[in-house]
Amino acid sequence: MQRMTRQRLAVLELLAGQSDFRSARQIHDDLAARGVRVGLATVYRALQAMADSGQVDALRPEGEILYRQCRRTVHHHHLVCRNCGLTVEFQGDVVERWAAELAAANGFVQVEHRLEFFGLCPACAAEAAS
């Protein structure tokens, strides 16, 4: 476990107040707007370490990795709006059973998985339809 530096604490505090996934650059810019001086490379390293330890979730919708401190501490999945970034966390028993069956059918053990669904939230879908 790595120590909690001033910079990591600042990143965690910022993420605690966010509801959507954010890029390292967005997080860096938000910290700068708050007057927190931290290098972009430090933000990247802090986010990667926190993702590796499970403190934050990371996803890559289209190339760039996005980060979010999730509300659930148990294994879960996400519905993410492609337009506004709204994120809904959910547990999927059907997904878990399917993953276990798929792994067993192919002789795999100790299988891990991440599943994110991307689409439009109700508000963005309604806006797009009008």
mmCIF file of C-alpha atoms in Angstrom:
data_model
loop_
_atom_site.group_PDB
_atom_site.id
_atom_site.type_symbol
_atom_site.label_atom_id
_atom_site.label_comp_id
_atom_site.label_asym_id
_atom_site.label_seq_id
_atom_site.Cartn_x
_atom_site.Cartn_y
_atom_site.Cartn_z
ATOM 1 C CA MET A 1 0.000 0.000 0.000
ATOM 2 C CA GLN A 2 1.378 3.370 -0.976
ATOM 3 C CA ARG A 3 1.259 6.258 1.415
ATOM 4 C CA MET A 4 -1.433 8.899 1.159
ATOM 5 C CA THR A 5 0.354 11.984 -0.117
ATOM 6 C CA ARG A 6 -1.068 15.493 -0.146
ATOM 7 C CA GLN A 7 -1.596 15.163 -3.901
ATOM 8 C CA ARG A 8 -3.420 11.822 -3.657
ATOM 9 C CA LEU A 9 -5.620 13.153 -0.905
ATOM 10 C CA ALA A 10 -6.490 16.159 -3.068
ATOM 11 C CA VAL A 11 -7.406 13.853 -5.989
ATOM 12 C CA LEU A 12 -9.557 11.635 -3.744
ATOM 13 C CA GLU A 13 -11.332 14.640 -2.211
ATOM 14 C CA LEU A 14 -12.061 16.004 -5.669
ATOM 15 C CA LEU A 15 -13.406 12.661 -6.889
ATOM 16 C CA ALA A 16 -15.580 12.310 -3.790
ATOM 17 C CA GLY A 17 -17.509 15.373 -4.939
ATOM 18 C CA GLN A 18 -17.946 14.182 -8.535
ATOM 19 C CA SER A 19 -20.715 11.961 -9.864
ATOM 20 C CA ASP A 20 -19.377 11.296 -13.348
ATOM 21 C CA PHE A 21 -16.220 9.738 -14.742
ATOM 22 C CA ARG A 22 -13.434 12.266 -15.366
ATOM 23 C CA SER A 23 -10.164 12.175 -17.284
ATOM 24 C CA ALA A 24 -6.837 12.818 -15.592
ATOM 25 C CA ARG A 25 -6.589 16.137 -17.429
ATOM 26 C CA GLN A 26 -10.067 17.196 -16.257
ATOM 27 C CA ILE A 27 -9.141 16.253 -12.693
ATOM 28 C CA HIS A 28 -5.864 18.168 -13.006
ATOM 29 C CA ASP A 29 -7.735 21.233 -14.337
ATOM 30 C CA ASP A 30 -10.313 20.998 -11.530
ATOM 31 C CA LEU A 31 -7.541 20.824 -8.926
ATOM 32 C CA ALA A 32 -5.835 23.849 -10.471
ATOM 33 C CA ALA A 33 -9.140 25.760 -10.375
ATOM 34 C CA ARG A 34 -9.297 25.011 -6.642
ATOM 35 C CA GLY A 35 -5.775 26.358 -6.226
ATOM 36 C CA VAL A 36 -4.204 22.944 -5.661
ATOM 37 C CA ARG A 37 -0.755 22.782 -7.234
ATOM 38 C CA VAL A 38 -0.039 19.303 -8.536
ATOM 39 C CA GLY A 39 1.610 18.148 -11.743
ATOM 40 C CA LEU A 40 -0.362 16.326 -14.423
ATOM 41 C CA ALA A 41 2.047 13.376 -14.285
ATOM 42 C CA THR A 42 1.444 13.142 -10.535
ATOM 43 C CA VAL A 43 -2.308 13.084 -11.133
ATOM 44 C CA TYR A 44 -1.877 10.254 -13.663
ATOM 45 C CA ARG A 45 0.299 8.245 -11.251
ATOM 46 C CA ALA A 46 -2.075 8.825 -8.332
ATOM 47 C CA LEU A 47 -5.112 7.762 -10.369
ATOM 48 C CA GLN A 48 -3.386 4.641 -11.664
ATOM 49 C CA ALA A 49 -2.320 3.643 -8.150
ATOM 50 C CA MET A 50 -5.836 4.244 -6.819
ATOM 51 C CA ALA A 51 -7.367 2.246 -9.684
ATOM 52 C CA ASP A 52 -4.919 -0.605 -9.032
ATOM 53 C CA SER A 53 -5.857 -0.642 -5.336
ATOM 54 C CA GLY A 54 -9.608 -0.439 -6.023
ATOM 55 C CA GLN A 55 -10.069 3.032 -4.535
ATOM 56 C CA VAL A 56 -11.414 4.313 -7.856
ATOM 57 C CA ASP A 57 -12.948 2.706 -10.919
ATOM 58 C CA ALA A 58 -11.403 3.262 -14.333
ATOM 59 C CA LEU A 59 -12.957 2.779 -17.734
ATOM 60 C CA ARG A 60 -11.901 3.471 -21.287
ATOM 61 C CA PRO A 61 -14.934 4.354 -23.420
ATOM 62 C CA GLU A 62 -12.991 5.613 -26.449
ATOM 63 C CA GLY A 63 -9.249 5.658 -25.853
ATOM 64 C CA GLU A 64 -8.826 7.917 -22.833
ATOM 65 C CA ILE A 65 -9.103 6.376 -19.379
ATOM 66 C CA LEU A 66 -11.759 7.953 -17.165
ATOM 67 C CA TYR A 67 -11.854 7.685 -13.378
ATOM 68 C CA ARG A 68 -14.525 7.866 -10.695
ATOM 69 C CA GLN A 69 -14.732 7.124 -7.017
ATOM 70 C CA CYS A 70 -17.646 4.737 -6.876
ATOM 71 C CA ARG A 71 -20.284 4.666 -4.193
ATOM 72 C CA ARG A 72 -20.396 0.862 -4.036
ATOM 73 C CA THR A 73 -17.553 -1.057 -2.479
ATOM 74 C CA VAL A 74 -18.686 -4.430 -3.815
ATOM 75 C CA HIS A 75 -18.219 -5.674 -7.379
ATOM 76 C CA HIS A 76 -20.531 -3.774 -9.704
ATOM 77 C CA HIS A 77 -21.004 -2.507 -13.252
ATOM 78 C CA HIS A 78 -21.909 0.832 -14.848
ATOM 79 C CA LEU A 79 -24.401 2.400 -17.227
ATOM 80 C CA VAL A 80 -22.718 5.526 -18.631
ATOM 81 C CA CYS A 81 -24.310 8.275 -20.717
ATOM 82 C CA ARG A 82 -22.137 8.973 -23.772
ATOM 83 C CA ASN A 83 -23.339 12.551 -23.855
ATOM 84 C CA CYS A 84 -23.393 13.951 -20.315
ATOM 85 C CA GLY A 85 -21.436 11.300 -18.406
ATOM 86 C CA LEU A 86 -24.229 10.410 -15.986
ATOM 87 C CA THR A 87 -23.296 7.090 -14.428
ATOM 88 C CA VAL A 88 -25.549 4.522 -12.781
ATOM 89 C CA GLU A 89 -23.942 1.734 -10.760
ATOM 90 C CA PHE A 90 -25.637 -1.653 -10.658
ATOM 91 C CA GLN A 91 -25.046 -5.210 -9.561
ATOM 92 C CA GLY A 92 -25.917 -7.781 -12.191
ATOM 93 C CA ASP A 93 -26.600 -11.266 -10.902
ATOM 94 C CA VAL A 94 -27.417 -12.438 -14.442
ATOM 95 C CA VAL A 95 -24.068 -11.079 -15.669
ATOM 96 C CA GLU A 96 -22.215 -12.785 -12.817
ATOM 97 C CA ARG A 97 -23.850 -16.144 -13.533
ATOM 98 C CA TRP A 98 -23.158 -15.823 -17.266
ATOM 99 C CA ALA A 99 -19.492 -14.948 -16.638
ATOM 100 C CA ALA A 100 -19.071 -17.931 -14.306
ATOM 101 C CA GLU A 101 -20.730 -20.284 -16.796
ATOM 102 C CA LEU A 102 -18.653 -18.966 -19.685
ATOM 103 C CA ALA A 103 -15.429 -19.358 -17.709
ATOM 104 C CA ALA A 104 -16.307 -22.873 -16.549
ATOM 105 C CA ALA A 105 -17.313 -23.978 -20.045
ATOM 106 C CA ASN A 106 -13.883 -22.946 -21.278
ATOM 107 C CA GLY A 107 -11.894 -24.271 -18.316
ATOM 108 C CA PHE A 108 -10.960 -20.856 -16.956
ATOM 109 C CA VAL A 109 -10.596 -20.175 -13.226
ATOM 110 C CA GLN A 110 -10.047 -17.036 -11.152
ATOM 111 C CA VAL A 111 -11.783 -14.974 -13.822
ATOM 112 C CA GLU A 112 -12.268 -11.262 -13.300
ATOM 113 C CA HIS A 113 -14.362 -8.984 -15.443
ATOM 114 C CA ARG A 114 -15.551 -5.422 -15.870
ATOM 115 C CA LEU A 115 -18.659 -4.478 -17.736
ATOM 116 C CA GLU A 116 -19.805 -1.020 -18.735
ATOM 117 C CA PHE A 117 -22.765 -0.122 -20.906
ATOM 118 C CA PHE A 118 -22.691 3.137 -22.860
ATOM 119 C CA GLY A 119 -25.789 4.833 -24.166
ATOM 120 C CA LEU A 120 -27.922 7.922 -23.664
ATOM 121 C CA CYS A 121 -29.578 8.704 -20.341
ATOM 122 C CA PRO A 122 -33.281 9.610 -20.423
ATOM 123 C CA ALA A 123 -32.608 13.368 -20.433
ATOM 124 C CA CYS A 124 -30.050 13.214 -23.267
ATOM 125 C CA ALA A 125 -32.253 10.802 -25.251
ATOM 126 C CA ALA A 126 -35.205 13.189 -24.930
ATOM 127 C CA GLU A 127 -33.008 16.133 -25.986
ATOM 128 C CA ALA A 128 -31.709 14.193 -28.984
ATOM 129 C CA ALA A 129 -35.262 13.267 -30.009
ATOM 130 C CA SER A 130 -36.462 16.875 -29.993
#
